[in-house]
XYZ file of C-alpha atoms in Angstrom:
355
model
C 114.149 -6.599 24.071
C 112.927 -4.225 21.390
C 109.202 -3.418 21.070
C 107.238 -2.401 18.169
C 104.238 -0.126 18.733
C 100.979 -1.008 17.051
C 98.492 1.693 18.063
C 98.275 1.616 21.886
C 99.619 -1.887 22.153
C 103.227 -3.046 22.301
C 104.122 -6.107 20.388
C 107.442 -7.814 21.213
C 109.530 -8.648 18.220
C 109.915 -12.133 19.494
C 106.095 -12.645 19.262
C 106.470 -12.506 15.480
C 110.116 -13.386 14.831
C 111.308 -16.724 16.086
C 114.399 -18.795 15.730
C 114.190 -22.250 14.208
C 112.014 -21.005 11.384
C 112.568 -20.695 7.631
C 111.727 -17.971 5.204
C 112.516 -16.715 1.686
C 114.449 -13.669 0.768
C 112.060 -12.216 -1.718
C 112.225 -12.800 -5.446
C 110.917 -15.910 -7.045
C 111.135 -17.298 -10.691
C 108.229 -17.161 -13.046
C 105.367 -14.755 -13.788
C 102.405 -16.372 -12.090
C 101.645 -14.767 -8.752
C 99.022 -17.330 -7.789
C 101.373 -20.312 -8.323
C 104.127 -18.482 -6.432
C 101.848 -17.582 -3.473
C 100.436 -21.147 -3.209
C 103.995 -22.663 -3.300
C 105.506 -20.250 -0.742
C 102.546 -20.549 1.612
C 102.699 -24.357 1.509
C 106.491 -24.696 1.915
C 107.267 -21.965 4.369
C 104.324 -22.007 6.913
C 106.137 -20.351 9.737
C 107.242 -17.172 7.997
C 105.792 -17.098 4.507
C 106.378 -13.992 2.341
C 104.927 -11.859 -0.420
C 107.142 -12.751 -3.327
C 108.595 -10.525 -5.986
C 108.442 -11.829 -9.573
C 111.055 -9.760 -11.458
C 110.766 -11.880 -14.658
C 107.478 -9.827 -15.330
C 109.758 -6.853 -16.264
C 109.960 -3.216 -15.257
C 107.911 -2.415 -12.144
C 107.989 -6.036 -10.826
C 111.599 -6.026 -9.547
C 112.766 -4.941 -6.066
C 113.449 -1.271 -7.058
C 110.761 -0.792 -9.688
C 107.900 -1.944 -7.531
C 108.717 0.783 -5.050
C 106.994 3.174 -7.455
C 103.798 1.555 -6.206
C 104.548 2.127 -2.532
C 106.196 5.507 -2.268
C 103.907 8.458 -1.236
C 103.910 11.298 -3.779
C 106.939 9.974 -5.588
C 106.847 7.962 -8.820
C 109.467 6.429 -11.252
C 110.094 6.330 -14.924
C 112.416 4.009 -16.728
C 115.698 5.098 -18.248
C 118.481 3.243 -20.183
C 120.216 2.841 -16.846
C 117.292 1.845 -14.681
C 114.752 4.030 -12.777
C 114.423 7.780 -12.412
C 112.129 9.981 -10.261
C 109.246 11.338 -12.396
C 107.287 14.564 -11.692
C 103.994 12.771 -12.432
C 102.566 9.230 -12.568
C 103.276 7.445 -15.842
C 102.923 4.045 -17.346
C 105.690 2.565 -15.209
C 103.930 3.688 -11.993
C 100.611 2.275 -13.181
C 102.163 -0.987 -14.087
C 104.014 -1.265 -10.745
C 100.686 -0.679 -8.904
C 98.870 -3.225 -11.065
C 101.492 -5.840 -10.482
C 101.652 -5.287 -6.740
C 97.830 -5.412 -6.567
C 97.917 -8.780 -8.450
C 100.488 -10.171 -5.990
C 98.388 -9.112 -3.064
C 95.295 -10.576 -4.565
C 97.029 -13.844 -5.163
C 98.389 -14.067 -1.651
C 95.006 -13.192 -0.183
C 93.286 -15.944 -2.229
C 95.915 -18.548 -1.272
C 95.656 -17.431 2.377
C 91.930 -17.966 2.429
C 92.045 -21.257 0.591
C 94.599 -22.555 3.082
C 92.420 -21.587 6.067
C 95.167 -19.165 7.342
C 92.886 -16.213 8.044
C 92.710 -15.424 11.643
C 95.112 -18.202 12.667
C 97.869 -15.912 13.868
C 100.146 -16.834 10.984
C 102.884 -14.344 10.114
C 103.652 -12.973 6.682
C 106.867 -11.139 5.615
C 106.858 -8.368 3.140
C 110.036 -7.174 1.382
C 110.799 -3.697 0.113
C 113.977 -2.002 -1.122
C 115.694 -0.264 1.693
C 116.185 3.524 1.693
C 120.039 3.295 1.059
C 119.781 1.051 -1.873
C 116.815 3.100 -3.202
C 118.804 6.273 -3.018
C 121.784 4.535 -4.742
C 119.856 2.876 -7.546
C 117.232 5.555 -8.517
C 118.188 8.750 -10.401
C 116.979 12.335 -9.893
C 115.240 13.915 -12.923
C 118.645 15.427 -13.908
C 120.376 11.996 -14.098
C 122.333 12.076 -10.866
C 121.725 9.389 -8.189
C 119.292 10.375 -5.398
C 122.236 9.680 -3.089
C 123.969 12.795 -4.310
C 121.257 15.083 -2.821
C 120.784 15.004 0.957
C 117.346 16.627 0.751
C 116.252 14.071 -1.876
C 117.529 11.223 0.295
C 115.381 12.556 3.208
C 112.359 12.870 1.022
C 112.674 9.353 -0.344
C 113.268 7.981 3.148
C 110.179 9.709 4.529
C 108.052 8.707 1.590
C 109.206 5.062 1.964
C 108.521 5.091 5.676
C 104.936 6.249 5.194
C 104.188 4.112 2.158
C 105.509 1.058 3.872
C 103.462 1.643 6.953
C 100.342 1.829 4.798
C 101.370 -1.316 2.855
C 101.698 -3.279 6.184
C 98.302 -1.995 7.380
C 96.633 -3.144 4.146
C 98.152 -6.633 4.394
C 97.043 -6.935 8.033
C 93.542 -5.948 7.064
C 93.419 -8.184 3.958
C 94.891 -11.334 5.612
C 94.036 -10.911 9.227
C 97.780 -11.660 9.831
C 100.637 -10.174 11.657
C 103.387 -8.787 9.554
C 107.198 -8.747 9.530
C 108.973 -6.215 7.305
C 112.213 -6.917 5.398
C 114.316 -4.065 4.091
C 116.647 -5.143 1.306
C 119.936 -3.321 1.176
C 122.194 -5.036 -1.512
C 123.893 -1.709 -2.308
C 124.728 -0.770 1.279
C 128.512 -1.466 0.868
C 128.678 0.847 -2.199
C 126.799 3.592 -0.250
C 129.147 3.359 2.773
C 132.351 2.931 0.746
C 131.644 5.522 -1.945
C 132.179 3.096 -4.764
C 129.146 4.172 -6.884
C 129.820 5.806 -10.297
C 128.169 9.050 -11.191
C 126.840 10.150 -14.557
C 130.401 10.320 -15.898
C 133.849 9.076 -15.076
C 134.707 12.420 -13.464
C 131.542 12.513 -11.445
C 131.999 10.662 -8.137
C 129.366 9.766 -5.573
C 130.445 10.566 -2.013
C 130.597 7.854 0.656
C 127.847 8.350 3.097
C 129.209 8.503 6.657
C 128.015 5.727 8.954
C 126.076 8.027 11.389
C 124.209 9.651 8.417
C 123.430 6.312 6.809
C 122.289 4.850 10.079
C 119.893 7.787 10.619
C 118.421 7.253 7.163
C 117.979 3.536 7.743
C 116.663 3.875 11.262
C 114.141 6.557 10.203
C 112.418 4.015 8.124
C 112.743 1.118 10.676
C 111.448 3.098 13.716
C 108.380 4.391 11.680
C 107.048 0.882 11.238
C 104.452 -0.869 13.423
C 106.085 -4.238 12.659
C 109.492 -5.748 13.520
C 112.057 -5.158 10.726
C 114.670 -7.489 9.341
C 117.370 -5.854 7.272
C 118.814 -8.168 4.627
C 121.915 -7.550 2.505
C 123.570 -9.692 -0.156
C 126.613 -7.392 -0.061
C 129.981 -9.320 0.068
C 130.562 -9.073 2.943
C 127.702 -7.187 4.554
C 128.517 -4.408 6.943
C 127.552 -6.386 10.039
C 128.738 -3.947 12.683
C 126.822 -1.147 10.982
C 123.718 -3.346 10.911
C 124.159 -4.406 14.466
C 123.889 -0.729 15.518
C 120.612 -0.192 13.558
C 117.121 -0.449 15.091
C 116.413 -3.662 13.122
C 115.214 -6.660 15.108
C 117.012 -9.032 12.755
C 119.887 -9.001 10.292
C 120.033 -11.324 7.275
C 123.024 -12.205 5.062
C 124.651 -14.920 2.883
C 126.820 -16.928 5.140
C 129.176 -17.806 2.283
C 130.327 -14.175 2.125
C 131.459 -14.279 5.808
C 135.159 -14.662 6.634
C 137.020 -15.067 9.865
C 137.203 -11.331 10.491
C 133.421 -11.086 10.399
C 132.706 -13.605 13.105
C 132.958 -11.313 16.055
C 130.315 -9.090 14.452
C 127.947 -11.920 14.155
C 128.402 -12.851 17.788
C 127.752 -9.227 18.790
C 124.489 -9.308 16.795
C 123.254 -12.287 18.716
C 124.494 -10.833 22.038
C 122.562 -7.691 21.254
C 119.349 -9.772 21.248
C 118.808 -9.579 17.470
C 117.907 -12.503 15.247
C 120.169 -13.527 12.372
C 118.696 -14.804 9.167
C 121.441 -17.050 7.836
C 121.462 -17.465 4.075
C 122.486 -21.117 4.027
C 120.888 -22.490 0.877
C 122.650 -21.518 -2.410
C 120.633 -19.601 -5.034
C 121.935 -21.848 -7.831
C 121.694 -25.567 -7.852
C 124.972 -27.353 -6.824
C 126.526 -29.698 -9.357
C 125.556 -32.711 -7.192
C 122.427 -33.223 -5.143
C 122.655 -31.950 -1.593
C 120.947 -32.975 1.694
C 119.595 -30.758 4.439
C 122.485 -31.935 6.642
C 125.001 -30.538 4.249
C 123.153 -27.173 4.119
C 122.871 -27.151 7.959
C 126.468 -27.816 8.782
C 127.948 -24.371 8.131
C 125.287 -22.800 10.411
C 125.905 -25.216 13.233
C 129.660 -24.878 12.987
C 129.248 -21.093 13.046
C 127.343 -21.224 16.314
C 129.901 -23.709 17.764
C 132.782 -21.534 16.755
C 131.290 -18.421 18.225
C 130.988 -20.312 21.569
C 127.246 -20.125 21.842
C 125.185 -23.030 23.148
C 123.386 -24.868 20.320
C 120.114 -23.615 21.693
C 121.033 -20.327 19.856
C 120.030 -22.207 16.594
C 116.592 -22.608 17.989
C 116.357 -19.210 19.618
C 118.117 -16.777 17.396
C 118.599 -18.221 13.928
C 116.242 -17.980 10.991
C 117.132 -19.990 7.855
C 116.810 -18.693 4.356
C 118.357 -18.980 0.857
C 121.519 -16.971 0.395
C 119.614 -14.361 -1.620
C 116.542 -13.989 -3.838
C 115.641 -16.897 -6.100
C 114.313 -14.852 -9.019
C 116.999 -16.035 -11.380
C 116.904 -19.657 -10.290
C 115.258 -22.427 -12.260
C 111.825 -23.185 -10.732
C 112.730 -26.750 -9.700
C 115.755 -25.539 -7.734
C 113.796 -22.675 -6.225
C 111.239 -25.149 -4.860
C 114.056 -27.426 -3.609
C 115.856 -24.530 -1.961
C 112.918 -23.414 0.204
C 112.209 -27.079 1.029
C 115.830 -27.467 2.179
C 115.594 -24.242 4.262
C 112.460 -25.578 5.975
C 114.189 -28.869 6.818
C 117.225 -27.141 8.228
C 115.114 -24.787 10.292
C 113.157 -27.792 11.626
C 116.354 -29.422 12.738
C 117.624 -26.222 14.311
C 114.340 -25.754 16.181
C 113.774 -29.327 17.441
C 117.125 -31.002 18.226
C 120.137 -28.688 17.662
C 122.243 -30.424 20.244
C 121.958 -33.789 18.418
C 123.348 -32.448 15.159
C 126.707 -34.197 14.536
C 128.880 -33.770 11.404
C 132.125 -35.440 12.528
C 131.081 -38.991 11.549
């Protein structure tokens, strides 16, 4: 069982991460942090999260808000996205202001709901080091990923900045914290499929051992259990199993038969799986929680695990972030996730879909 060090005390991952619970992936529609915090806190009581509101523009999305967290590194915007900047600019100030507004809104909702000091757990999401290195440019225009020294600098800055971020949230909320590293670009990093600044400029594939060292350097520096989530299609499950993460999250719809053994090995390794079961776009016809739950139950059955694995090892979430979803569906989606998680946690053996 993995342990996370908090000062002199050791906190088991299972004390904070539990199966049969529901959470969100990260992004949320709209621009009002107070409304978002109140909604998430009410609908996802077991593992609520600090939302991202990318509709507010640069500095509010998954990558841009990292300019508010990194230590001694700041971003500017370019026509292609974000670039490291030698000095703080308007983008960095905007990212810090937006993150501060998000934290203030969550703290207010936390106090109003009476959650302070109750032992509730909150999850924070940040862009993982591999995706950060893939998506942000150096001052010269090349991706950070092309420079090993720059990758190391960004990874170290992220590890330190994230640790401070977690400490601030613990202090503000009186809550325990779970960290989520988002790695949507991980397949591109491992496969070498990223384009450079020109057609002739290729970005090398990062070897698995090197990539694992970068990822684990951030994970092991944290005083909280870490969930690594990837919306890659399909996610590199064997790679993620070998990481130091306590949990691995992915969209179940991207999984094929050839990926099943890797999921079983993740569970066998004692890690949690955060199954993305709820679609990020509204289906053409209304769906019930039973329809959402069925693929997860059949997965566990097919892997040969006892149904208790649904209660012990499975966290339920939407397939990916809900930032682009209509607000009514986003609310429905997290409600469905909570219902499915409740069924997994209470009576998994009684779930029957053959009738």
